[in-house]
Amino acid sequence: MRLSTKSATLLVLALLIVATPFFFPSAYYYRVGALVFVNGIAVTGLVILTGYAGQISLGHAGFAGIGAYASALGPTHLSLPPSLSVLLGAALSALIAFLVGRPILRLKGYYLAVATLGFGILVSMVLANESGITGGPDGVQVAELGLRDLLASLGLKLKAPVFWYAFSGVVLLVGAWLALNLYDSPTGRALRALHGSEVAAKTVGVDVPRVTLQAFVISAVYASVAGSLLALQNRFVTPDIAGYMYSIELVTMAVFGGAGSVFGAIFGAGILTLLPQALTFLAEYEQLMLGLIMVLVMIFMREGLVPSALRLIRGRGA
Amino acid sequence: MMAKLTTTTTLAALLAFGLSGTALADIKIGATLSATGPAAFLGDPEAKTLEMLVKDLNAKGGINGEKVDLVSYDDGGDPNKARTFATRLVEDDEVVAIIGGTTTGTSMTIIPVAEDAEVPFISLAGAIEIIDPVRPFAFKTPHTDKMACAKIFENMKTRGFTRIGMISGSDGFGDSMRKQCLAIVGDYGIEVAADERYGPQDADMTPQLTNIKGTDGIQAVLNPGFGQGPAIVTRNYHQLAIDLPLYQSHGVASKGFIDLAGKDAAEGVRLPGTALLVGDLLPEGDPQKPVVDAYKAEFEKETGTPVSTFGGYAHDAFAILVDAIKRAGSDDPQAIRDAIEKTSGLVGTTGTVTMSPEDHLGLDLTAFRMLEIKDGGWTLVE
C-alpha cells in the first residue's frame, strides 16, 4: 500500500515532533522547537496563499500582530480568558483580511506585494501609535494562558518551554492537516487551477476573486493564530511582531523550503529559525546569510529545498 | 570493564570534590544585549563595557579567586530573540545571573524566563514596570523616567515656574516619560498649559512650537524625547527665537545631542544627566568621582570612543553583580539574588545604589545632576 502525500506528511511531522525531544540536552531546545512550530503555522498559511493560489503577501506579520495583540488586550480590556481572545483575534484577522482582501487582491504581482507590504506596515504603525490601547512602542504584557497551571494542578508539571513545544506542536499538526485537506478539496483544486493559469481557470468556471479571497482569509487566520501563540508564550508583545521584517522572514521560509508543499514550508521555517541560533557568533552577518541562501535557492532549486530534493531522490524517470 | 569502573569512580570522586566546594568551575554570567539593530547605540557600548570589565576582573584574579566567564548574545533589539537567548542562558549555558535587556521590550520578555528559572536578572532599560511591581528576581540600574521628571520639576520650582509647555516625542521613550511627567507635575504646583506631540521621524517641529509660543503665560518648555527629535526641537526653538528656558530629558544626555542641535541653539538648555558626563567638573571628594573617572579613562582607552550613559548602566549592573557574588560567597543564583537585594551604598556611574525588598532600583534623585549647556559643553547647575 502506498501512503498518500497527506498521510506521509502528517506522519513524518508527528514523528519529528515526538521523537526529536529525546535528543534535547536542555529545555532551551524546546524553546527553539516551539519557535519553529509557531513560524511553521504562519508559513503553512502562506503555502495556501502563495503555494496553492499563487498570490504573494509581504504583510502577513500584520495578521500575526493582530492575533498577538488580541491575546494581549482581550484579557485586560474585555476581561476575556486568553483562550477566547485567541479565537477573537483569529475572527478579527479573518474579518480584516476579508475587507482588505477584496480591493487588494485585484492587484497582481508586484502591485499586490507592495499593497500587502503597506498593509503590514499600517498595522504595526497603529499598534505603535495607539498607545492608549496597545501600550505603544514599548509593548504590553500578556496574561498566562492558564493551561500549564491546569496541567500542574493535575499533577503534570511542565517547564514553560516544554509545554509550549507540545502545545505549538499539536496546533501545527492540526494546521498542517487542515491545509493538506484543503489541497484536495474543490476549493484547493480551484486555487491550483488559478495558480496554473488564471484565464484557463476562469474559462472552466472558477470564481477567481472569490477563491483568492478565501485563500487570503484562511492564510490570515493561520498568521493570527501563530501571532497569538508567540505572544502567549513570550508573555510580552511589542509592535515589532507586525513589522515588515517578520513578514519577509515568513515569505523567505516558505519559498526556501518550498512554498508548494506544506512539509517543505515547515522545513524551511525550521532551518531559518535554527540557523540564527546555531550561528550566534555570526550575528552581524545574519541578514547577509539569509540573502545568500535565498539567492542560491532561487538559482539552483526554484521550487524550494524539499520539492527539489524529492525530485532528485525520485529520479528523472518518475 | 575495569577501565569503565575506574572512570566511574574518578567521576564520582570528582563530583564529590566539586560538591565539597573547594574547586568550583568558573562563575558563568549571561548577557543578552541589543548590540545591533535599532537600539545598537544603547547596546553596543553596553556590550563593550561588559567585555572590558570581565577581562579586567579576570586579570585581577576574578571573584574570590574564581574566574568569571561571560556568555553574551546579541538580540538585535527583538523581544522574541531576547526571550530565546534568555532561555538559552538559563537552560543551556546554565549561567548564575543575567545582565541585559537593553530596551524595555527585551527586558520585559526576559523577566518571565528569569523568574521561572529563579535566576537574578539586572535590566539596563528605563521603564518603571521592570521593577514596579517588584518581582523577586528582576532588578535594574537606570533611573526611571519619573525620577527625571521629578528632577526637572524640582529645578523649575526653584526658579519659580508655575506654567509650562510640553512637547513630547511619540516614540516609546517620549511617550512613557510624557505620561510619568503628567502624573506628577501637579505635586510641584506646576500646570502644563500646552501639551504637543511629534512623530519620531518628523523633520520639523515648528508648528507645535509655534502653538506653545502662542499659549499665554508659559514660563518654560520641557521636551521628553529620544534620538534626533529633541535636537530638531532645540534647533527650531532657536530659529523661532523663543525666549523661555528649554528643558531636555536624560534621554539626550550625550555629546552627540549638542553636535546635532548646534552649539548656539543648545546654549542654555538644561537637562538631568548622570555624573559620568561631567566627571571632570565634579568637585574633589565627590563619592562618584573616582568611579566615574576610572570607567571613563578605561573605556576610552580600550574602545577609542567616548563614554555614554548607557555603557555606564552596564558598568553599574556588573558592579552590583560582582559585589553581590562576593558577599554571597557562592555562585548559587538564589544566594546571589538575596545579596543583590541587600546591596548598600554601592557607588556606580549613575549614583549610589542601596536596594531593599521593596526597591529593586536603589537610586534616589541625587543620582541625577542638573546640567546646563554652555559654549557647547556641560556645566553643573547648583
mmCIF file of N, CA and C in Angstrom, chain B residues 75-120:
data_model
loop_
_atom_site.group_PDB
_atom_site.id
_atom_site.type_symbol
_atom_site.label_atom_id
_atom_site.label_comp_id
_atom_site.label_asym_id
_atom_site.label_seq_id
_atom_site.Cartn_x
_atom_site.Cartn_y
_atom_site.Cartn_z
ATOM 1 N N ASP B 75 20.684 40.299 20.704
ATOM 2 C CA ASP B 75 19.290 40.040 20.342
ATOM 3 C C ASP B 75 18.772 41.023 19.296
ATOM 4 N N GLY B 76 19.595 41.955 18.846
ATOM 5 C CA GLY B 76 19.184 42.883 17.800
ATOM 6 C C GLY B 76 17.963 43.732 18.172
ATOM 7 N N GLY B 77 17.644 43.823 19.455
ATOM 8 C CA GLY B 77 16.503 44.620 19.888
ATOM 9 C C GLY B 77 15.165 43.922 19.717
ATOM 10 N N ASP B 78 15.176 42.640 19.317
ATOM 11 C CA ASP B 78 13.938 41.897 19.077
ATOM 12 C C ASP B 78 13.551 41.133 20.352
ATOM 13 N N PRO B 79 12.381 41.495 20.950
ATOM 14 C CA PRO B 79 11.990 40.869 22.208
ATOM 15 C C PRO B 79 11.891 39.341 22.095
ATOM 16 N N ASN B 80 11.450 38.860 20.943
ATOM 17 C CA ASN B 80 11.305 37.427 20.746
ATOM 18 C C ASN B 80 12.669 36.735 20.839
ATOM 19 N N LYS B 81 13.668 37.329 20.191
ATOM 20 C CA LYS B 81 15.018 36.771 20.243
ATOM 21 C C LYS B 81 15.569 36.872 21.658
ATOM 22 N N ALA B 82 15.291 37.997 22.328
ATOM 23 C CA ALA B 82 15.794 38.185 23.685
ATOM 24 C C ALA B 82 15.289 37.063 24.576
ATOM 25 N N ARG B 83 14.014 36.703 24.394
ATOM 26 C CA ARG B 83 13.460 35.639 25.219
ATOM 27 C C ARG B 83 14.157 34.303 24.917
ATOM 28 N N THR B 84 14.405 34.042 23.639
ATOM 29 C CA THR B 84 15.078 32.803 23.257
ATOM 30 C C THR B 84 16.475 32.751 23.858
ATOM 31 N N PHE B 85 17.202 33.863 23.772
ATOM 32 C CA PHE B 85 18.556 33.882 24.308
ATOM 33 C C PHE B 85 18.540 33.765 25.831
ATOM 34 N N ALA B 86 17.547 34.374 26.480
ATOM 35 C CA ALA B 86 17.458 34.251 27.935
ATOM 36 C C ALA B 86 17.227 32.789 28.309
ATOM 37 N N THR B 87 16.348 32.113 27.549
ATOM 38 C CA THR B 87 16.106 30.688 27.800
ATOM 39 C C THR B 87 17.398 29.906 27.602
ATOM 40 N N ARG B 88 18.128 30.255 26.534
ATOM 41 C CA ARG B 88 19.393 29.579 26.260
ATOM 42 C C ARG B 88 20.385 29.786 27.405
ATOM 43 N N LEU B 89 20.422 31.022 27.932
ATOM 44 C CA LEU B 89 21.354 31.333 29.011
ATOM 45 C C LEU B 89 21.058 30.515 30.269
ATOM 46 N N VAL B 90 19.783 30.429 30.649
ATOM 47 C CA VAL B 90 19.488 29.732 31.902
ATOM 48 C C VAL B 90 19.449 28.214 31.717
ATOM 49 N N GLU B 91 18.961 27.743 30.561
ATOM 50 C CA GLU B 91 18.773 26.303 30.409
ATOM 51 C C GLU B 91 20.009 25.614 29.843
ATOM 52 N N ASP B 92 20.660 26.245 28.888
ATOM 53 C CA ASP B 92 21.736 25.576 28.172
ATOM 54 C C ASP B 92 23.110 25.990 28.712
ATOM 55 N N ASP B 93 23.310 27.290 28.877
ATOM 56 C CA ASP B 93 24.606 27.767 29.361
ATOM 57 C C ASP B 93 24.683 27.706 30.881
ATOM 58 N N GLU B 94 23.507 27.593 31.524
ATOM 59 C CA GLU B 94 23.415 27.494 32.985
ATOM 60 C C GLU B 94 24.188 28.600 33.693
ATOM 61 N N VAL B 95 23.880 29.845 33.340
ATOM 62 C CA VAL B 95 24.509 30.992 33.983
ATOM 63 C C VAL B 95 23.899 31.220 35.359
ATOM 64 N N VAL B 96 24.620 31.958 36.217
ATOM 65 C CA VAL B 96 24.115 32.210 37.566
ATOM 66 C C VAL B 96 23.367 33.536 37.644
ATOM 67 N N ALA B 97 23.504 34.381 36.625
ATOM 68 C CA ALA B 97 22.794 35.653 36.607
ATOM 69 C C ALA B 97 22.794 36.190 35.177
ATOM 70 N N ILE B 98 21.788 37.027 34.875
ATOM 71 C CA ILE B 98 21.708 37.614 33.537
ATOM 72 C C ILE B 98 21.778 39.132 33.655
ATOM 73 N N ILE B 99 22.630 39.740 32.813
ATOM 74 C CA ILE B 99 22.627 41.192 32.683
ATOM 75 C C ILE B 99 22.059 41.491 31.315
ATOM 76 N N GLY B 100 21.238 42.523 31.179
ATOM 77 C CA GLY B 100 20.820 42.847 29.827
ATOM 78 C C GLY B 100 19.375 43.226 29.706
ATOM 79 N N GLY B 101 18.914 43.060 28.502
ATOM 80 C CA GLY B 101 17.670 43.700 28.214
ATOM 81 C C GLY B 101 17.990 45.159 28.004
ATOM 82 N N THR B 102 18.525 45.496 26.813
ATOM 83 C CA THR B 102 18.876 46.875 26.510
ATOM 84 C C THR B 102 17.638 47.752 26.469
ATOM 85 N N THR B 103 16.528 47.224 25.895
ATOM 86 C CA THR B 103 15.301 48.007 25.780
ATOM 87 C C THR B 103 14.246 47.474 26.738
ATOM 88 N N THR B 104 13.193 48.255 26.922
ATOM 89 C CA THR B 104 12.110 47.827 27.791
ATOM 90 C C THR B 104 11.474 46.551 27.241
ATOM 91 N N GLY B 105 11.256 46.516 25.916
ATOM 92 C CA GLY B 105 10.629 45.345 25.300
ATOM 93 C C GLY B 105 11.424 44.075 25.549
ATOM 94 N N THR B 106 12.726 44.114 25.322
ATOM 95 C CA THR B 106 13.520 42.902 25.525
ATOM 96 C C THR B 106 13.551 42.544 27.010
ATOM 97 N N SER B 107 13.665 43.540 27.881
ATOM 98 C CA SER B 107 13.711 43.251 29.316
ATOM 99 C C SER B 107 12.436 42.558 29.784
ATOM 100 N N MET B 108 11.295 43.048 29.279
ATOM 101 C CA MET B 108 10.024 42.501 29.740
ATOM 102 C C MET B 108 9.825 41.054 29.289
ATOM 103 N N THR B 109 10.455 40.640 28.183
ATOM 104 C CA THR B 109 10.328 39.234 27.792
ATOM 105 C C THR B 109 11.343 38.365 28.530
ATOM 106 N N ILE B 110 12.432 38.959 29.016
ATOM 107 C CA ILE B 110 13.426 38.168 29.756
ATOM 108 C C ILE B 110 12.915 37.880 31.173
ATOM 109 N N ILE B 111 12.152 38.844 31.749
ATOM 110 C CA ILE B 111 11.718 38.707 33.143
ATOM 111 C C ILE B 111 11.022 37.364 33.431
ATOM 112 N N PRO B 112 9.997 36.962 32.621
ATOM 113 C CA PRO B 112 9.339 35.687 32.951
ATOM 114 C C PRO B 112 10.314 34.495 32.929
ATOM 115 N N VAL B 113 11.298 34.530 32.037
ATOM 116 C CA VAL B 113 12.279 33.436 31.969
ATOM 117 C C VAL B 113 13.104 33.397 33.257
ATOM 118 N N ALA B 114 13.575 34.578 33.668
ATOM 119 C CA ALA B 114 14.402 34.664 34.866
ATOM 120 C C ALA B 114 13.598 34.256 36.105
ATOM 121 N N GLU B 115 12.343 34.716 36.167
ATOM 122 C CA GLU B 115 11.502 34.399 37.316
ATOM 123 C C GLU B 115 11.243 32.890 37.382
ATOM 124 N N ASP B 116 10.970 32.299 36.216
ATOM 125 C CA ASP B 116 10.678 30.868 36.133
ATOM 126 C C ASP B 116 11.876 30.038 36.575
ATOM 127 N N ALA B 117 13.065 30.459 36.117
ATOM 128 C CA ALA B 117 14.268 29.680 36.390
ATOM 129 C C ALA B 117 14.915 30.096 37.708
ATOM 130 N N GLU B 118 14.368 31.140 38.355
ATOM 131 C CA GLU B 118 14.903 31.674 39.597
ATOM 132 C C GLU B 118 16.387 32.047 39.475
ATOM 133 N N VAL B 119 16.651 32.849 38.453
ATOM 134 C CA VAL B 119 17.999 33.368 38.207
ATOM 135 C C VAL B 119 17.910 34.891 38.250
ATOM 136 N N PRO B 120 18.783 35.563 39.020
ATOM 137 C CA PRO B 120 18.683 37.019 39.092
ATOM 138 C C PRO B 120 18.965 37.688 37.743
#
